[in-house]
PDB file of C-alpha atoms in Angstrom:
ATOM      1  CA  UNK M 294       9.781   5.889  17.232  1.00 95.00           C
ATOM      2  CA  UNK M 295      10.447   2.537  15.317  1.00 97.00           C
ATOM      3  CA  UNK M 296       7.977  -0.091  15.562  1.00 98.00           C
ATOM      4  CA  UNK M 297       8.000  -3.648  13.850  1.00 98.00           C
ATOM      5  CA  UNK M 298       4.718  -4.779  12.485  1.00 98.00           C
ATOM      6  CA  UNK M 299       3.814  -8.277  12.762  1.00 97.00           C
ATOM      7  CA  UNK M 300       0.939  -9.819  10.081  1.00 96.00           C
ATOM      8  CA  UNK M 301       0.287 -12.963  12.191  1.00 95.00           C
ATOM      9  CA  UNK M 302      -0.051 -16.614  10.570  1.00 94.00           C
ATOM     10  CA  UNK M 303      -3.544 -18.209   9.249  1.00 93.00           C
ATOM     11  CA  UNK M 304      -4.170 -21.881   8.887  1.00 92.00           C
ATOM     12  CA  UNK M 305      -3.655 -20.815   4.841  1.00 93.00           C
ATOM     13  CA  UNK M 306      -0.383 -18.873   5.431  1.00 93.00           C
ATOM     14  CA  UNK M 307       0.750 -22.205   7.282  1.00 94.00           C
ATOM     15  CA  UNK M 308      -0.276 -24.303   4.757  1.00 94.00           C
ATOM     16  CA  UNK M 309       1.662 -22.242   1.941  1.00 94.00           C
ATOM     17  CA  UNK M 310      -1.170 -21.328   0.573  1.00 93.00           C
ATOM     18  CA  UNK M 311      -0.375 -18.372  -1.748  1.00 92.00           C
ATOM     19  CA  UNK M 312      -2.134 -14.858  -1.826  1.00 90.00           C
ATOM     20  CA  UNK M 313      -4.136 -14.160  -4.583  1.00 91.00           C
ATOM     21  CA  UNK M 314      -3.762 -11.823  -7.473  1.00 94.00           C
ATOM     22  CA  UNK M 315      -5.668  -9.301  -5.740  1.00 95.00           C
ATOM     23  CA  UNK M 316      -4.180  -8.983  -2.612  1.00 94.00           C
ATOM     24  CA  UNK M 317      -0.629  -8.754  -4.183  1.00 94.00           C
ATOM     25  CA  UNK M 318      -1.203  -6.686  -5.846  1.00 96.00           C
ATOM     26  CA  UNK M 319      -2.981  -4.677  -3.214  1.00 96.00           C
ATOM     27  CA  UNK M 320      -0.424  -4.817  -0.614  1.00 96.00           C
ATOM     28  CA  UNK M 321       2.227  -3.952  -3.253  1.00 96.00           C
ATOM     29  CA  UNK M 322       0.239  -0.576  -3.914  1.00 97.00           C
ATOM     30  CA  UNK M 323       0.247  -0.541   0.600  1.00 97.00           C
ATOM     31  CA  UNK M 324       3.617  -0.730   0.659  1.00 97.00           C
ATOM     32  CA  UNK M 325       4.556   1.473  -1.997  1.00 97.00           C
ATOM     33  CA  UNK M 326       2.075   4.064   0.085  1.00 97.00           C
ATOM     34  CA  UNK M 327       4.403   3.627   3.229  1.00 98.00           C
ATOM     35  CA  UNK M 328       7.478   4.301   1.022  1.00 97.00           C
ATOM     36  CA  UNK M 329       6.212   7.225  -0.615  1.00 97.00           C
ATOM     37  CA  UNK M 330       5.593   8.381   3.012  1.00 97.00           C
ATOM     38  CA  UNK M 331       8.751   7.817   4.673  1.00 97.00           C
ATOM     39  CA  UNK M 332       7.543   4.652   7.150  1.00 97.00           C
ATOM     40  CA  UNK M 333       8.858   2.050   5.678  1.00 98.00           C
ATOM     41  CA  UNK M 334      11.914   0.757   5.886  1.00 97.00           C
ATOM     42  CA  UNK M 335      12.077  -3.176   5.803  1.00 96.00           C
ATOM     43  CA  UNK M 336       9.515  -5.970   5.102  1.00 97.00           C
ATOM     44  CA  UNK M 337       9.058  -9.001   3.906  1.00 96.00           C
ATOM     45  CA  UNK M 338       6.890 -12.266   3.708  1.00 95.00           C
ATOM     46  CA  UNK M 339       8.219 -15.433   5.252  1.00 96.00           C
ATOM     47  CA  UNK M 340       7.241 -18.679   4.228  1.00 96.00           C
ATOM     48  CA  UNK M 341       5.506 -21.383   6.705  1.00 96.00           C
ATOM     49  CA  UNK M 342       7.055 -22.628   9.906  1.00 95.00           C
ATOM     50  CA  UNK M 343       7.431 -26.267   8.068  1.00 96.00           C
ATOM     51  CA  UNK M 344      10.506 -24.450   6.187  1.00 97.00           C
ATOM     52  CA  UNK M 345      12.071 -22.953   9.888  1.00 96.00           C
ATOM     53  CA  UNK M 346      13.544 -24.266  13.453  1.00 96.00           C
ATOM     54  CA  UNK M 347      13.710 -23.099  16.211  1.00 93.00           C
ATOM     55  CA  UNK M 348      17.351 -23.198  18.711  1.00 96.00           C
ATOM     56  CA  UNK M 349      16.226 -24.009  22.607  1.00 95.00           C
ATOM     57  CA  UNK M 350      18.230 -22.734  24.944  1.00 97.00           C
ATOM     58  CA  UNK M 351      19.147 -24.381  28.362  1.00 97.00           C
ATOM     59  CA  UNK M 352      21.741 -22.786  30.171  1.00 97.00           C
ATOM     60  CA  UNK M 353      24.828 -24.047  27.983  1.00 97.00           C
ATOM     61  CA  UNK M 354      22.615 -26.887  26.029  1.00 97.00           C
ATOM     62  CA  UNK M 355      21.177 -26.202  22.832  1.00 97.00           C
ATOM     63  CA  UNK M 356      18.337 -27.893  20.735  1.00 97.00           C
ATOM     64  CA  UNK M 357      17.486 -28.053  17.253  1.00 97.00           C
ATOM     65  CA  UNK M 358      13.491 -28.347  16.745  1.00 94.00           C
ATOM     66  CA  UNK M 359      12.009 -28.560  13.421  1.00 95.00           C
ATOM     67  CA  UNK M 360       9.179 -26.746  12.149  1.00 93.00           C
ATOM     68  CA  UNK M 361       6.239 -26.944  11.518  1.00 93.00           C
ATOM     69  CA  UNK M 362       5.142 -25.469  14.474  1.00 88.00           C
ATOM     70  CA  UNK M 363       2.043 -25.783  16.079  1.00 79.00           C
ATOM     71  CA  UNK M 364       0.679 -23.009  17.759  1.00 75.00           C
ATOM     72  CA  UNK M 365      -0.065 -20.923  14.371  1.00 69.00           C
ATOM     73  CA  UNK M 366      -1.649 -18.312  16.625  1.00 72.00           C
ATOM     74  CA  UNK M 367       1.596 -17.127  18.147  1.00 83.00           C
ATOM     75  CA  UNK M 368       3.864 -17.394  14.840  1.00 93.00           C
ATOM     76  CA  UNK M 369       5.173 -14.783  12.498  1.00 95.00           C
ATOM     77  CA  UNK M 370       3.522 -14.943   8.465  1.00 95.00           C
ATOM     78  CA  UNK M 371       5.386 -11.476   7.845  1.00 96.00           C
ATOM     79  CA  UNK M 372       6.799  -7.921   8.863  1.00 98.00           C
ATOM     80  CA  UNK M 373       7.701  -4.896   8.631  1.00 98.00           C
ATOM     81  CA  UNK M 374      10.035  -2.145  10.277  1.00 98.00           C
ATOM     82  CA  UNK M 375       8.790   1.450  10.103  1.00 98.00           C
ATOM     83  CA  UNK M 376       9.795   5.007  11.432  1.00 98.00           C
ATOM     84  CA  UNK M 377       6.879   7.019  12.921  1.00 98.00           C
ATOM     85  CA  UNK M 378       5.705   9.293  15.326  1.00 98.00           C
ATOM     86  CA  UNK M 379       3.875   7.381  17.941  1.00 97.00           C
ATOM     87  CA  UNK M 380       1.540   4.420  18.301  1.00 98.00           C
ATOM     88  CA  UNK M 381      -1.148   6.115  17.197  1.00 98.00           C
ATOM     89  CA  UNK M 382       0.497   6.723  13.668  1.00 98.00           C
ATOM     90  CA  UNK M 383       1.337   3.604  13.217  1.00 98.00           C
ATOM     91  CA  UNK M 384      -2.267   2.323  14.253  1.00 98.00           C
ATOM     92  CA  UNK M 385      -3.750   4.587  12.266  1.00 98.00           C
ATOM     93  CA  UNK M 386      -1.187   2.619   8.994  1.00 98.00           C
ATOM     94  CA  UNK M 387      -1.889  -0.543  10.031  1.00 98.00           C
ATOM     95  CA  UNK M 388      -5.881   0.181  10.231  1.00 98.00           C
ATOM     96  CA  UNK M 389      -5.243   1.314   5.839  1.00 97.00           C
ATOM     97  CA  UNK M 390      -3.422  -2.364   5.377  1.00 97.00           C
ATOM     98  CA  UNK M 391      -5.105  -4.630   3.353  1.00 96.00           C
ATOM     99  CA  UNK M 392      -6.205  -7.938   4.898  1.00 94.00           C
ATOM    100  CA  UNK M 393      -3.022  -9.840   4.406  1.00 94.00           C
ATOM    101  CA  UNK M 394      -4.870 -12.805   4.207  1.00 93.00           C
ATOM    102  CA  UNK M 395      -8.149 -14.592   2.875  1.00 88.00           C
ATOM    103  CA  UNK M 396      -9.973 -14.866   5.901  1.00 89.00           C
ATOM    104  CA  UNK M 397      -9.808 -13.184   9.142  1.00 93.00           C
ATOM    105  CA  UNK M 398      -6.499 -12.230  10.601  1.00 94.00           C
ATOM    106  CA  UNK M 399      -4.393  -9.971  12.882  1.00 95.00           C
ATOM    107  CA  UNK M 400      -2.149  -7.479  12.448  1.00 97.00           C
ATOM    108  CA  UNK M 401       0.792  -6.814  15.871  1.00 97.00           C
ATOM    109  CA  UNK M 402       2.544  -3.868  16.603  1.00 98.00           C
ATOM    110  CA  UNK M 403       5.743  -3.440  18.829  1.00 97.00           C
ATOM    111  CA  UNK M 404       7.754  -1.107  19.757  1.00 98.00           C
ATOM    112  CA  UNK M 405      11.792  -1.298  19.450  1.00 97.00           C
ATOM    113  CA  UNK M 406      13.640  -1.031  23.015  1.00 95.00           C
ATOM    114  CA  UNK M 407      16.067   2.322  22.095  1.00 90.00           C
ATOM    115  CA  UNK M 408      19.285   2.841  23.659  1.00 88.00           C
ATOM    116  CA  UNK M 409      18.053   5.124  25.638  1.00 89.00           C
ATOM    117  CA  UNK M 410      15.526   2.591  27.187  1.00 91.00           C
ATOM    118  CA  UNK M 411      18.681   0.966  28.580  1.00 91.00           C
ATOM    119  CA  UNK M 412      20.697   4.660  30.030  1.00 90.00           C
ATOM    120  CA  UNK M 413      20.199   2.733  34.010  1.00 92.00           C
ATOM    121  CA  UNK M 414      22.017   0.448  33.211  1.00 93.00           C
ATOM    122  CA  UNK M 415      24.297   0.694  30.735  1.00 90.00           C
ATOM    123  CA  UNK M 416      28.099   0.593  31.331  1.00 92.00           C
ATOM    124  CA  UNK M 417      30.931   2.592  29.405  1.00 89.00           C
ATOM    125  CA  UNK M 418      32.008  -0.812  28.025  1.00 92.00           C
ATOM    126  CA  UNK M 419      27.997  -1.790  27.104  1.00 91.00           C
ATOM    127  CA  UNK M 420      28.263   1.118  25.391  1.00 90.00           C
ATOM    128  CA  UNK M 421      31.244   0.740  23.159  1.00 92.00           C
ATOM    129  CA  UNK M 422      30.655  -2.245  22.184  1.00 94.00           C
ATOM    130  CA  UNK M 423      26.939  -1.046  20.810  1.00 92.00           C
ATOM    131  CA  UNK M 424      28.447   2.006  19.431  1.00 88.00           C
ATOM    132  CA  UNK M 425      31.327  -0.423  17.473  1.00 92.00           C
ATOM    133  CA  UNK M 426      28.011  -2.901  16.235  1.00 92.00           C
ATOM    134  CA  UNK M 427      25.935   0.297  15.088  1.00 87.00           C
ATOM    135  CA  UNK M 428      28.818   1.330  13.516  1.00 90.00           C
ATOM    136  CA  UNK M 429      30.230  -1.532  11.512  1.00 91.00           C
ATOM    137  CA  UNK M 430      25.925  -2.405  10.637  1.00 87.00           C
ATOM    138  CA  UNK M 431      26.144   1.565   9.185  1.00 88.00           C
ATOM    139  CA  UNK M 432      29.189   1.044   6.957  1.00 89.00           C
ATOM    140  CA  UNK M 433      27.142  -2.572   5.270  1.00 90.00           C
ATOM    141  CA  UNK M 434      24.491   0.122   3.873  1.00 69.00           C
TER     142      UNK M 434
END
């Protein structure tokens, strides 16, 4: 099962306050454990939303919104992509994580959709185009 693990932003991360060297080292050791266990496929930290943009969609209209974005609790400060047996394994690994922020923080775990989740609505045409995309992505790695 593939999951995305989100490190939620805090007021400190949105202010651009960098972690201390102890936290940076602890997170590096934790990432090493994830890689050695074959769980971590990708992961990184994200700059504050003041560096970002959002694009709002309304029919054919597109509106670009500059950061920063007000609702810190809805913002992601970092992420991992993991391959785990099930949600229980993902939770167990998150519980081993050092607190990613200097103060209170949250980590959210969300499973990815798999193509099999769309089996009831998948047409041969949609299956073909998604297959081509997967093949092209596999060729980039």
